């Protein structure tokens, strides 16, 4: 980790041709460094100042300076934000001048890292900032802003409180074995408390995994017979000619991938080789991949040739979809003459599309409906979306499970507490009250420069 005594500088906006660029300086020497470049100094007082920046006696730019005094700033340090004129040369020149006046170029995420190390934000808030910046759909945006603001973190504090309550009760019975009638400390009482705790953690895990999928991408396989329009649907969804489309059955032989973000869900789409009986070795390898993907996918878009609904291959695919989440797409609806409703039969979640005409509205609506994530969007419960956070909360659950097993199989009570102390440590790691420097460095490296 970079030494926190340094004063750091970085552009907080991309260096490009634009109206205004923002440069941020943070550290003990922020004021003395900027004042070296000004004829009229900025006082060490919170405020907004219009100033001219000079390189020796040469005017460089006219800027607006936003000054924050330690500890009342994002990083908790003296901070200067300079809104200068945008432009590659101008922004770079001002940054160079600040470096020659004594600042060091910041690393990615170093401002947020300092905010964390100076106790201004906890680790869930820090991750929230990054999630907000990188959000690709409304769900990620909501979770990012909720976690950044810290409003939902009370869930973790409540978990910690409940866990410490059990730990203390057990500790009292270990330290004072004669007082075995302390209220709420019987094995039944402790088991009940642990089960409640387990329930709290399990719900957090379920919500978080659901949100993680919807944010990082639902694995979505486009499956069906040859020539039904699978690749055309992929292209229509992506609004791009990504996969080759021809009227020759067996056009797609290997998978083609793409990603789309709808309002509340992101899909990782995989177009596959059409399933049919064939002697072609290469095509058969592709078909095997398609069948494997049915098993691996979170969602299958099953594309059906409307005039061959009842044929053997379709029914075989339908069989493989047993127990899976899938949408049946009757494509080529522009060619349909018969009553659409007659076709539906045993197919679930039916939509009609005409990929050739880019008419896929019903499909989009159905996906949105299935992944509206309404519960998460409307609730104010904590949701974690990063896998590393989810892994930590799963470790908390594992330890609580172990303690529950121990207490239920009448193991000595101090063994139960060993697991609970371990759960306590994982919870602290989650909010960053306990941390490994290398892990913290890695977390903040994912951030943007200047954030
Ligand atoms: N009329 C009509 N033709 C379509 C529609 N969608 C696709 N097609 C045509 O159907 C043919 C096959 O389309 P593809 O998208 O290549 O079908 P596929 O399922 O990917 O086929 P394979 O890769 O061979 O398995 C092409 O000629 C498309 O132009 C549609 O909605 N209506
Ligand atoms: Mg294809």
Tab-separated table of C-alpha atoms and ligand atoms in Angstrom:
chain	number	residue	atom	x	y	z
A	1	UNK	CA	0.000	0.000	0.000
A	2	UNK	CA	1.231	3.507	-0.853
A	3	UNK	CA	2.265	5.565	2.155
A	4	UNK	CA	-0.575	7.700	3.457
A	5	UNK	CA	1.787	10.619	4.250
A	6	UNK	CA	2.052	11.509	0.555
A	7	UNK	CA	-0.116	14.152	-1.010
A	8	UNK	CA	-1.662	12.688	-4.139
A	9	UNK	CA	-3.110	14.118	-7.336
A	10	UNK	CA	-5.175	12.670	-10.186
A	11	UNK	CA	-7.667	13.757	-12.795
A	12	UNK	CA	-11.197	12.809	-11.686
A	13	UNK	CA	-12.555	13.232	-15.202
A	14	UNK	CA	-11.200	11.593	-18.368
A	15	UNK	CA	-8.418	13.558	-20.009
A	16	UNK	CA	-10.014	14.580	-23.267
A	17	UNK	CA	-11.301	17.606	-25.152
A	18	UNK	CA	-14.154	18.874	-22.964
A	19	UNK	CA	-15.493	22.033	-21.319
A	20	UNK	CA	-14.269	21.425	-17.784
A	21	UNK	CA	-11.883	18.906	-16.231
A	22	UNK	CA	-11.664	18.092	-12.537
A	23	UNK	CA	-8.326	17.498	-10.843
A	24	UNK	CA	-8.207	16.355	-7.242
A	25	UNK	CA	-5.381	16.766	-4.709
A	26	UNK	CA	-5.516	15.092	-1.283
A	27	UNK	CA	-3.100	15.030	1.635
A	28	UNK	CA	-1.483	17.183	4.319
A	29	UNK	CA	0.274	19.423	1.784
A	30	UNK	CA	-2.681	19.988	-0.574
A	31	UNK	CA	-2.927	23.718	0.296
A	32	UNK	CA	0.797	24.484	0.269
A	33	UNK	CA	1.189	22.644	-3.061
A	34	UNK	CA	-1.611	24.498	-4.874
A	35	UNK	CA	-0.491	27.811	-3.381
A	36	UNK	CA	2.925	27.399	-5.040
A	37	UNK	CA	1.099	27.758	-8.369
A	38	UNK	CA	-1.039	30.780	-7.438
A	39	UNK	CA	-0.217	34.462	-7.008
A	40	UNK	CA	-3.176	34.891	-4.687
A	41	UNK	CA	-3.105	32.072	-2.131
A	42	UNK	CA	-6.102	29.932	-1.197
A	43	UNK	CA	-6.662	30.176	2.587
A	44	UNK	CA	-6.852	26.938	4.551
A	45	UNK	CA	-10.617	27.336	4.943
A	46	UNK	CA	-13.476	25.429	3.329
A	47	UNK	CA	-14.701	27.381	0.339
A	48	UNK	CA	-14.821	27.980	-3.392
A	49	UNK	CA	-12.182	30.265	-4.904
A	50	UNK	CA	-11.657	31.674	-8.394
A	51	UNK	CA	-7.913	31.729	-9.113
A	52	UNK	CA	-5.293	31.909	-11.871
A	53	UNK	CA	-2.689	29.157	-12.099
A	54	UNK	CA	0.831	30.228	-13.086
A	55	UNK	CA	3.898	28.362	-14.292
A	56	UNK	CA	6.502	30.729	-12.821
A	57	UNK	CA	5.186	34.017	-14.236
A	58	UNK	CA	3.344	32.563	-17.203
A	59	UNK	CA	-0.449	32.356	-16.942
A	60	UNK	CA	-1.577	28.724	-17.421
A	61	UNK	CA	-5.337	28.747	-16.764
A	62	UNK	CA	-8.170	30.381	-14.866
A	63	UNK	CA	-9.781	27.857	-12.537
A	64	UNK	CA	-12.309	27.352	-9.769
A	65	UNK	CA	-10.889	25.737	-6.646
A	66	UNK	CA	-13.029	23.867	-4.159
A	67	UNK	CA	-11.175	23.576	-0.846
A	68	UNK	CA	-11.926	21.109	1.951
A	69	UNK	CA	-10.095	21.040	5.265
A	70	UNK	CA	-9.162	17.827	7.133
A	71	UNK	CA	-11.222	15.983	8.407
A	72	UNK	CA	-14.270	17.420	6.594
A	73	UNK	CA	-13.620	15.974	3.159
A	74	UNK	CA	-14.304	12.753	1.269
A	75	UNK	CA	-10.836	11.378	2.049
A	76	UNK	CA	-10.721	12.876	5.536
A	77	UNK	CA	-7.621	14.822	4.456
A	78	UNK	CA	-7.003	18.349	3.167
A	79	UNK	CA	-8.423	18.256	-0.321
A	80	UNK	CA	-8.281	20.651	-3.259
A	81	UNK	CA	-10.489	20.109	-6.297
A	82	UNK	CA	-9.586	22.177	-9.322
A	83	UNK	CA	-12.143	22.716	-12.072
A	84	UNK	CA	-9.917	23.788	-14.948
A	85	UNK	CA	-10.585	24.120	-18.656
A	86	UNK	CA	-10.776	20.722	-20.249
A	87	UNK	CA	-8.419	19.640	-22.966
A	88	UNK	CA	-5.689	17.071	-23.059
A	89	UNK	CA	-2.722	19.440	-23.040
A	90	UNK	CA	-4.137	21.869	-20.485
A	91	UNK	CA	-5.201	19.187	-17.969
A	92	UNK	CA	-1.917	17.328	-18.286
A	93	UNK	CA	0.088	20.536	-17.883
A	94	UNK	CA	-1.711	21.452	-14.653
A	95	UNK	CA	-1.242	17.922	-13.249
A	96	UNK	CA	2.476	18.085	-14.079
A	97	UNK	CA	2.780	21.449	-12.326
A	98	UNK	CA	1.080	20.017	-9.225
A	99	UNK	CA	3.474	17.045	-9.258
A	100	UNK	CA	6.493	19.343	-9.594
A	101	UNK	CA	5.129	21.322	-6.635
A	102	UNK	CA	5.361	18.186	-4.468
A	103	UNK	CA	2.375	15.874	-5.079
A	104	UNK	CA	2.562	12.275	-6.272
A	105	UNK	CA	0.341	10.798	-8.981
A	106	UNK	CA	-2.408	8.796	-7.257
A	107	UNK	CA	-3.024	5.136	-7.937
A	108	UNK	CA	-6.427	3.886	-9.055
A	109	UNK	CA	-8.980	4.178	-6.257
A	110	UNK	CA	-6.481	5.768	-3.882
A	111	UNK	CA	-8.823	8.592	-2.821
A	112	UNK	CA	-11.506	6.072	-1.820
A	113	UNK	CA	-8.863	3.898	-0.159
A	114	UNK	CA	-7.813	6.891	1.959
A	115	UNK	CA	-11.441	7.607	2.819
A	116	UNK	CA	-11.663	4.002	4.054
A	117	UNK	CA	-8.332	4.041	5.924
A	118	UNK	CA	-9.247	7.364	7.560
A	119	UNK	CA	-12.536	5.884	8.783
A	120	UNK	CA	-14.766	8.072	6.585
A	121	UNK	CA	-16.477	5.079	4.950
A	122	UNK	CA	-16.632	1.358	5.665
A	123	UNK	CA	-15.807	-1.307	3.114
A	124	UNK	CA	-19.428	-1.895	2.058
A	125	UNK	CA	-19.767	1.836	1.342
A	126	UNK	CA	-16.488	1.799	-0.590
A	127	UNK	CA	-17.662	-1.126	-2.728
A	128	UNK	CA	-20.972	0.749	-3.190
A	129	UNK	CA	-19.131	3.686	-4.780
A	130	UNK	CA	-17.483	1.352	-7.273
A	131	UNK	CA	-20.756	-0.472	-7.993
A	132	UNK	CA	-22.493	2.862	-8.611
A	133	UNK	CA	-19.830	4.000	-11.065
A	134	UNK	CA	-19.815	0.690	-12.950
A	135	UNK	CA	-23.594	0.080	-12.839
A	136	UNK	CA	-25.022	-1.214	-16.109
A	137	UNK	CA	-28.666	-1.484	-15.035
A	138	UNK	CA	-31.112	0.132	-12.589
A	139	UNK	CA	-30.725	-2.666	-10.069
A	140	UNK	CA	-26.956	-2.187	-9.819
A	141	UNK	CA	-27.540	1.555	-9.569
A	142	UNK	CA	-29.938	1.153	-6.644
A	143	UNK	CA	-27.681	-1.246	-4.762
A	144	UNK	CA	-24.656	0.974	-5.438
A	145	UNK	CA	-26.300	4.126	-4.097
A	146	UNK	CA	-27.841	2.334	-1.090
A	147	UNK	CA	-24.555	0.749	-0.121
A	148	UNK	CA	-22.516	3.900	-0.781
A	149	UNK	CA	-24.719	5.995	1.460
A	150	UNK	CA	-24.453	3.410	4.222
A	151	UNK	CA	-28.206	3.423	4.871
A	152	UNK	CA	-28.543	-0.347	4.614
A	153	UNK	CA	-25.439	-1.277	6.524
A	154	UNK	CA	-27.456	-1.433	9.705
A	155	UNK	CA	-28.194	-5.034	8.677
A	156	UNK	CA	-24.556	-5.914	9.300
A	157	UNK	CA	-24.508	-4.013	12.583
A	158	UNK	CA	-27.670	-5.811	13.659
A	159	UNK	CA	-26.087	-9.144	12.700
A	160	UNK	CA	-22.988	-8.246	14.694
A	161	UNK	CA	-25.083	-7.217	17.673
A	162	UNK	CA	-27.086	-10.468	17.644
A	163	UNK	CA	-23.952	-12.545	17.202
A	164	UNK	CA	-22.149	-10.770	20.042
A	165	UNK	CA	-25.213	-11.325	22.221
A	166	UNK	CA	-24.945	-15.118	21.748
A	167	UNK	CA	-21.161	-15.085	22.139
A	168	UNK	CA	-21.468	-13.167	25.430
A	169	UNK	CA	-24.143	-15.454	26.813
A	170	UNK	CA	-21.963	-18.478	26.049
A	171	UNK	CA	-18.876	-16.759	27.426
A	172	UNK	CA	-20.653	-16.096	30.732
A	173	UNK	CA	-21.551	-19.769	31.065
A	174	UNK	CA	-17.934	-20.722	30.286
A	175	UNK	CA	-16.472	-18.209	32.750
A	176	UNK	CA	-19.078	-18.794	35.468
A	177	UNK	CA	-20.145	-22.428	35.100
A	178	UNK	CA	-21.983	-22.311	38.412
A	179	UNK	CA	-24.462	-19.742	37.091
A	180	UNK	CA	-26.192	-22.164	34.798
A	181	UNK	CA	-29.588	-20.575	35.188
A	182	UNK	CA	-28.848	-17.165	33.588
A	183	UNK	CA	-31.945	-16.204	31.636
A	184	UNK	CA	-31.706	-16.838	27.910
A	185	UNK	CA	-28.584	-18.976	28.211
A	186	UNK	CA	-30.087	-22.450	28.182
A	187	UNK	CA	-29.170	-24.675	25.249
A	188	UNK	CA	-32.712	-24.256	23.868
A	189	UNK	CA	-32.506	-20.458	24.117
A	190	UNK	CA	-29.077	-20.332	22.481
A	191	UNK	CA	-30.207	-22.677	19.704
A	192	UNK	CA	-33.200	-20.423	19.007
A	193	UNK	CA	-31.005	-17.319	18.865
A	194	UNK	CA	-28.548	-19.042	16.538
A	195	UNK	CA	-31.350	-20.213	14.270
A	196	UNK	CA	-32.666	-16.659	14.038
A	197	UNK	CA	-29.194	-15.434	13.185
A	198	UNK	CA	-28.832	-18.160	10.585
A	199	UNK	CA	-32.111	-17.096	9.015
A	200	UNK	CA	-30.968	-13.458	8.805
A	201	UNK	CA	-27.723	-14.476	7.106
A	202	UNK	CA	-29.414	-16.933	4.736
A	203	UNK	CA	-31.857	-14.272	3.516
A	204	UNK	CA	-29.003	-11.860	2.899
A	205	UNK	CA	-27.182	-14.541	0.875
A	206	UNK	CA	-30.264	-15.395	-1.223
A	207	UNK	CA	-30.972	-11.723	-2.024
A	208	UNK	CA	-27.339	-11.042	-2.791
A	209	UNK	CA	-26.865	-14.021	-5.119
A	210	UNK	CA	-29.993	-13.102	-7.025
A	211	UNK	CA	-28.824	-9.523	-7.395
A	212	UNK	CA	-25.301	-10.613	-8.327
A	213	UNK	CA	-26.651	-12.674	-11.229
A	214	UNK	CA	-28.904	-9.900	-12.466
A	215	UNK	CA	-26.043	-7.424	-12.320
A	216	UNK	CA	-23.158	-9.508	-13.680
A	217	UNK	CA	-25.314	-11.309	-16.238
A	218	UNK	CA	-27.779	-14.192	-16.381
A	219	UNK	CA	-26.233	-17.028	-18.403
A	220	UNK	CA	-28.731	-17.221	-21.259
A	221	UNK	CA	-28.507	-19.922	-23.939
A	222	UNK	CA	-30.433	-19.542	-27.202
A	223	UNK	CA	-31.419	-23.092	-28.097
A	224	UNK	CA	-33.494	-24.699	-30.839
A	225	UNK	CA	-33.489	-26.594	-34.112
A	226	UNK	CA	-31.504	-25.375	-37.082
A	227	UNK	CA	-32.792	-22.464	-39.139
A	228	UNK	CA	-35.413	-21.336	-36.628
A	229	UNK	CA	-33.827	-17.885	-36.264
A	230	UNK	CA	-31.648	-18.238	-33.130
A	231	UNK	CA	-28.821	-16.147	-34.543
A	232	UNK	CA	-31.319	-13.611	-35.882
A	233	UNK	CA	-32.732	-13.263	-32.349
A	234	UNK	CA	-29.246	-12.808	-30.892
A	235	UNK	CA	-28.562	-10.088	-33.446
A	236	UNK	CA	-31.906	-8.394	-32.800
A	237	UNK	CA	-31.292	-8.426	-29.036
A	238	UNK	CA	-27.788	-7.026	-29.442
A	239	UNK	CA	-28.886	-4.639	-32.184
A	240	UNK	CA	-25.785	-5.718	-34.093
A	241	UNK	CA	-24.928	-8.253	-36.824
A	242	UNK	CA	-22.842	-10.369	-34.477
A	243	UNK	CA	-23.701	-13.890	-35.634
A	244	UNK	CA	-23.816	-15.065	-39.243
A	245	UNK	CA	-27.367	-15.584	-40.501
A	246	UNK	CA	-28.206	-17.603	-43.640
A	247	UNK	CA	-31.085	-19.751	-44.768
A	248	UNK	CA	-28.792	-22.795	-44.764
A	249	UNK	CA	-29.605	-25.088	-41.820
A	250	UNK	CA	-26.504	-25.634	-39.664
A	251	UNK	CA	-25.046	-22.144	-40.159
A	252	UNK	CA	-23.967	-21.654	-36.544
A	253	UNK	CA	-21.511	-24.334	-35.495
A	254	UNK	CA	-19.781	-22.814	-32.504
A	255	UNK	CA	-21.164	-20.539	-29.844
A	256	UNK	CA	-21.439	-16.771	-30.377
A	257	UNK	CA	-21.685	-14.542	-27.299
A	258	UNK	CA	-22.897	-11.067	-26.447
A	259	UNK	CA	-24.256	-9.062	-23.524
A	260	UNK	CA	-27.307	-6.827	-23.159
A	261	UNK	CA	-28.450	-4.772	-20.207
A	262	UNK	CA	-32.172	-4.270	-19.763
A	263	UNK	CA	-33.599	-2.062	-17.012
A	264	UNK	CA	-33.263	-4.476	-14.111
A	265	UNK	CA	-31.217	-7.316	-15.527
A	266	UNK	CA	-28.155	-7.992	-17.647
A	267	UNK	CA	-28.042	-11.082	-19.877
A	268	UNK	CA	-24.939	-12.896	-21.059
A	269	UNK	CA	-26.319	-14.319	-24.302
A	270	UNK	CA	-24.965	-17.439	-25.986
A	271	UNK	CA	-26.156	-18.351	-29.489
A	272	UNK	CA	-25.693	-22.059	-30.173
A	273	UNK	CA	-25.609	-24.565	-33.006
A	274	UNK	CA	-29.071	-25.736	-34.051
A	275	UNK	CA	-30.007	-29.200	-32.759
A	276	UNK	CA	-30.711	-31.842	-35.443
A	277	UNK	CA	-29.657	-35.348	-36.538
A	278	UNK	CA	-26.505	-35.031	-38.638
A	279	UNK	CA	-23.463	-37.080	-39.644
A	280	UNK	CA	-21.252	-33.978	-39.869
A	281	UNK	CA	-18.542	-34.390	-37.203
A	282	UNK	CA	-17.937	-30.670	-36.661
A	283	UNK	CA	-21.626	-29.870	-36.483
A	284	UNK	CA	-22.141	-32.696	-33.988
A	285	UNK	CA	-19.477	-31.216	-31.719
A	286	UNK	CA	-21.403	-27.928	-31.838
A	287	UNK	CA	-24.663	-29.703	-31.049
A	288	UNK	CA	-23.052	-31.388	-28.046
A	289	UNK	CA	-22.053	-27.925	-26.804
A	290	UNK	CA	-25.638	-26.737	-27.247
A	291	UNK	CA	-26.955	-29.629	-25.154
A	292	UNK	CA	-24.337	-29.014	-22.438
A	293	UNK	CA	-25.338	-25.359	-22.387
A	294	UNK	CA	-28.965	-26.256	-21.678
A	295	UNK	CA	-27.695	-27.788	-18.442
A	296	UNK	CA	-25.405	-24.903	-17.519
A	297	UNK	CA	-27.656	-21.967	-18.405
A	298	UNK	CA	-29.667	-19.965	-15.874
A	299	UNK	CA	-32.166	-19.121	-18.602
A	300	UNK	CA	-32.878	-20.844	-21.922
A	301	UNK	CA	-34.446	-19.020	-24.861
A	302	UNK	CA	-36.019	-21.950	-26.676
A	303	UNK	CA	-36.659	-20.925	-30.270
A	304	UNK	CA	-39.336	-22.912	-32.060
A	305	UNK	CA	-40.206	-23.151	-35.700
A	306	UNK	CA	-43.890	-22.285	-35.553
A	307	UNK	CA	-44.949	-24.736	-38.253
A	308	UNK	CA	-43.109	-27.674	-36.644
A	309	UNK	CA	-44.218	-27.338	-33.052
A	310	UNK	CA	-45.056	-30.997	-32.580
A	311	UNK	CA	-42.113	-32.574	-34.292
A	312	UNK	CA	-39.859	-35.041	-32.597
A	313	UNK	CA	-36.786	-32.778	-32.191
A	314	UNK	CA	-38.725	-29.960	-30.552
A	315	UNK	CA	-40.359	-32.337	-28.087
A	316	UNK	CA	-36.964	-33.834	-27.293
A	317	UNK	CA	-35.534	-30.393	-26.537
A	318	UNK	CA	-38.613	-29.625	-24.456
A	319	UNK	CA	-37.877	-32.734	-22.463
A	320	UNK	CA	-34.344	-31.537	-21.725
A	321	UNK	CA	-35.781	-28.244	-20.480
A	322	UNK	CA	-37.654	-29.983	-17.705
A	323	UNK	CA	-36.979	-28.103	-14.474
A	324	UNK	CA	-35.154	-25.247	-16.218
A	325	UNK	CA	-36.169	-21.612	-16.439
A	326	UNK	CA	-37.031	-21.044	-20.081
A	327	UNK	CA	-38.966	-18.871	-22.491
A	328	UNK	CA	-40.450	-20.404	-25.630
A	329	UNK	CA	-40.016	-18.138	-28.622
A	330	UNK	CA	-42.288	-18.737	-31.604
A	331	UNK	CA	-40.147	-16.951	-34.150
A	332	UNK	CA	-41.057	-16.093	-37.752
A	333	UNK	CA	-44.486	-14.961	-36.531
A	334	UNK	CA	-44.673	-12.931	-39.757
A	335	UNK	CA	-45.180	-16.228	-41.620
A	336	UNK	CA	-47.897	-17.521	-39.291
A	337	UNK	CA	-51.302	-18.058	-40.791
A	338	UNK	CA	-53.080	-20.119	-38.148
A	339	UNK	CA	-54.430	-18.945	-34.835
A	340	UNK	CA	-51.449	-18.318	-32.567
A	341	UNK	CA	-53.143	-19.650	-29.444
A	342	UNK	CA	-53.547	-23.116	-30.954
A	343	UNK	CA	-49.776	-23.481	-31.045
A	344	UNK	CA	-49.068	-22.960	-27.403
A	345	UNK	CA	-49.928	-26.489	-26.147
A	346	UNK	CA	-47.524	-27.583	-23.497
A	347	UNK	CA	-44.926	-24.866	-24.092
A	348	UNK	CA	-44.315	-22.504	-21.163
A	349	UNK	CA	-43.730	-18.727	-21.189
A	350	UNK	CA	-44.605	-18.350	-24.852
A	351	UNK	CA	-43.760	-15.215	-26.809
A	352	UNK	CA	-44.030	-14.450	-30.537
A	353	UNK	CA	-41.239	-12.694	-32.377
A	354	UNK	CA	-40.266	-11.811	-35.894
A	355	UNK	CA	-36.533	-11.426	-35.640
A	356	UNK	CA	-36.197	-10.600	-39.314
A	357	UNK	CA	-38.316	-7.483	-38.652
A	358	UNK	CA	-36.586	-6.730	-35.345
A	359	UNK	CA	-39.920	-7.372	-33.664
A	360	UNK	CA	-38.826	-8.814	-30.317
A	361	UNK	CA	-40.863	-6.634	-27.919
A	362	UNK	CA	-42.758	-9.576	-26.391
A	363	UNK	CA	-39.475	-11.322	-25.637
A	364	UNK	CA	-37.965	-8.255	-23.953
A	365	UNK	CA	-41.141	-7.753	-21.917
A	366	UNK	CA	-41.137	-11.367	-20.775
A	367	UNK	CA	-37.486	-11.201	-19.677
A	368	UNK	CA	-38.157	-7.959	-17.771
A	369	UNK	CA	-41.178	-9.538	-16.134
A	370	UNK	CA	-39.191	-12.617	-15.050
A	371	UNK	CA	-36.277	-10.573	-13.747
A	372	UNK	CA	-38.062	-7.473	-12.495
A	373	UNK	CA	-36.237	-7.894	-9.165
A	374	UNK	CA	-39.104	-5.912	-7.728
A	375	UNK	CA	-38.584	-7.210	-4.220
A	376	UNK	CA	-35.001	-6.037	-4.135
A	377	UNK	CA	-35.763	-2.732	-5.856
A	378	UNK	CA	-38.544	-1.867	-3.421
A	379	UNK	CA	-36.914	-3.088	-0.254
A	380	UNK	CA	-34.454	-1.272	1.942
A	381	UNK	CA	-32.681	-4.457	2.974
A	382	UNK	CA	-28.949	-4.747	2.488
A	383	UNK	CA	-27.858	-6.497	-0.725
A	384	UNK	CA	-24.254	-7.331	-1.558
A	385	UNK	CA	-23.406	-7.771	-5.209
A	386	UNK	CA	-19.709	-8.554	-5.312
A	387	UNK	CA	-18.654	-12.178	-5.222
A	388	UNK	CA	-15.934	-11.498	-2.644
A	389	UNK	CA	-18.534	-9.967	-0.294
A	390	UNK	CA	-20.911	-12.865	-0.909
A	391	UNK	CA	-18.089	-15.334	-0.211
A	392	UNK	CA	-17.449	-13.673	3.157
A	393	UNK	CA	-21.093	-13.747	4.197
A	394	UNK	CA	-21.220	-17.412	3.137
A	395	UNK	CA	-18.285	-18.077	5.441
A	396	UNK	CA	-20.227	-16.377	8.231
A	397	UNK	CA	-23.116	-18.757	7.509
A	398	UNK	CA	-20.830	-21.789	7.438
A	399	UNK	CA	-19.498	-20.920	10.881
A	400	UNK	CA	-22.997	-20.354	12.280
A	401	UNK	CA	-24.078	-23.703	10.767
A	402	UNK	CA	-21.123	-25.403	12.431
A	403	UNK	CA	-21.947	-23.832	15.773
A	404	UNK	CA	-25.562	-24.933	15.439
A	405	UNK	CA	-24.474	-28.490	14.670
A	406	UNK	CA	-22.131	-28.419	17.638
A	407	UNK	CA	-24.803	-27.177	20.038
A	408	UNK	CA	-27.363	-29.659	18.716
A	409	UNK	CA	-24.972	-32.595	19.129
A	410	UNK	CA	-24.218	-31.525	22.718
A	411	UNK	CA	-20.595	-30.585	22.057
A	412	UNK	CA	-18.873	-28.580	24.829
A	413	UNK	CA	-20.177	-25.015	24.727
A	414	UNK	CA	-16.717	-23.455	24.286
A	415	UNK	CA	-16.427	-25.260	20.917
A	416	UNK	CA	-19.622	-23.513	19.838
A	417	UNK	CA	-18.046	-20.186	20.676
A	418	UNK	CA	-14.900	-20.891	18.636
A	419	UNK	CA	-17.077	-21.018	15.498
A	420	UNK	CA	-18.989	-17.922	16.514
A	421	UNK	CA	-15.804	-15.920	17.055
A	422	UNK	CA	-14.731	-16.988	13.542
A	423	UNK	CA	-18.102	-15.765	12.180
A	424	UNK	CA	-17.491	-12.481	14.030
A	425	UNK	CA	-14.113	-12.081	12.301
A	426	UNK	CA	-15.657	-12.671	8.849
A	427	UNK	CA	-18.337	-10.041	9.543
A	428	UNK	CA	-15.660	-7.551	10.542
A	429	UNK	CA	-13.735	-8.366	7.392
A	430	UNK	CA	-16.867	-7.660	5.361
A	431	UNK	CA	-17.213	-4.106	6.629
A	432	UNK	CA	-13.451	-3.628	6.822
A	433	UNK	CA	-13.096	-3.325	10.575
A	434	UNK	CA	-10.520	-6.042	10.243
A	435	UNK	CA	-8.497	-6.279	7.076
A	436	UNK	CA	-5.525	-7.621	5.229
A	437	UNK	CA	-3.567	-4.829	3.503
A	438	UNK	CA	-3.063	-6.834	0.332
A	439	UNK	CA	-6.784	-7.569	0.007
A	440	UNK	CA	-7.602	-3.899	0.561
A	441	UNK	CA	-5.077	-2.887	-2.113
A	442	UNK	CA	-6.721	-5.323	-4.529
A	443	UNK	CA	-10.224	-4.058	-3.802
A	444	UNK	CA	-9.308	-0.443	-4.558
A	445	UNK	CA	-7.312	-1.286	-7.679
A	446	UNK	CA	-10.659	-2.016	-9.401
A	447	UNK	CA	-11.587	1.650	-9.013
A	448	UNK	CA	-11.139	4.474	-11.498
A	449	UNK	CA	-8.198	6.828	-11.361
A	450	UNK	CA	-9.181	9.930	-9.406
A	451	UNK	CA	-11.893	8.114	-7.405
B	1	LIG	N1	-39.600	-14.797	-42.218
B	1	LIG	C1	-38.730	-14.818	-41.242
B	1	LIG	N2	-37.507	-15.310	-41.439
B	1	LIG	C2	-36.645	-15.305	-40.424
B	1	LIG	C3	-36.980	-14.786	-39.152
B	1	LIG	N3	-35.904	-14.940	-38.347
B	1	LIG	C4	-34.947	-15.499	-39.065
B	1	LIG	N4	-35.364	-15.727	-40.322
B	1	LIG	C5	-34.620	-16.325	-41.429
B	1	LIG	O1	-34.422	-17.682	-41.125
B	1	LIG	C6	-33.151	-18.124	-41.629
B	1	LIG	C7	-32.331	-18.749	-40.520
B	1	LIG	O2	-32.016	-17.766	-39.560
B	1	LIG	P1	-30.840	-17.937	-38.513
B	1	LIG	O3	-30.932	-16.807	-37.566
B	1	LIG	O4	-29.548	-18.157	-39.195
B	1	LIG	O5	-31.316	-19.288	-37.840
B	1	LIG	P2	-30.531	-20.191	-36.770
B	1	LIG	O6	-31.556	-20.780	-35.878
B	1	LIG	O7	-29.442	-19.429	-36.136
B	1	LIG	O8	-29.957	-21.335	-37.679
B	1	LIG	P3	-28.683	-22.324	-37.420
B	1	LIG	O9	-27.536	-21.486	-37.025
B	1	LIG	O10	-28.516	-22.972	-38.722
B	1	LIG	O11	-29.097	-23.282	-36.377
B	1	LIG	C8	-32.508	-16.887	-42.221
B	1	LIG	O12	-32.745	-16.888	-43.619
B	1	LIG	C9	-33.240	-15.748	-41.576
B	1	LIG	O13	-33.267	-14.558	-42.354
B	1	LIG	C10	-38.288	-14.253	-38.981
B	1	LIG	O14	-38.672	-13.783	-37.924
B	1	LIG	N5	-39.126	-14.301	-40.065
B	2	LIG	MG1	-27.453	-19.713	-36.077
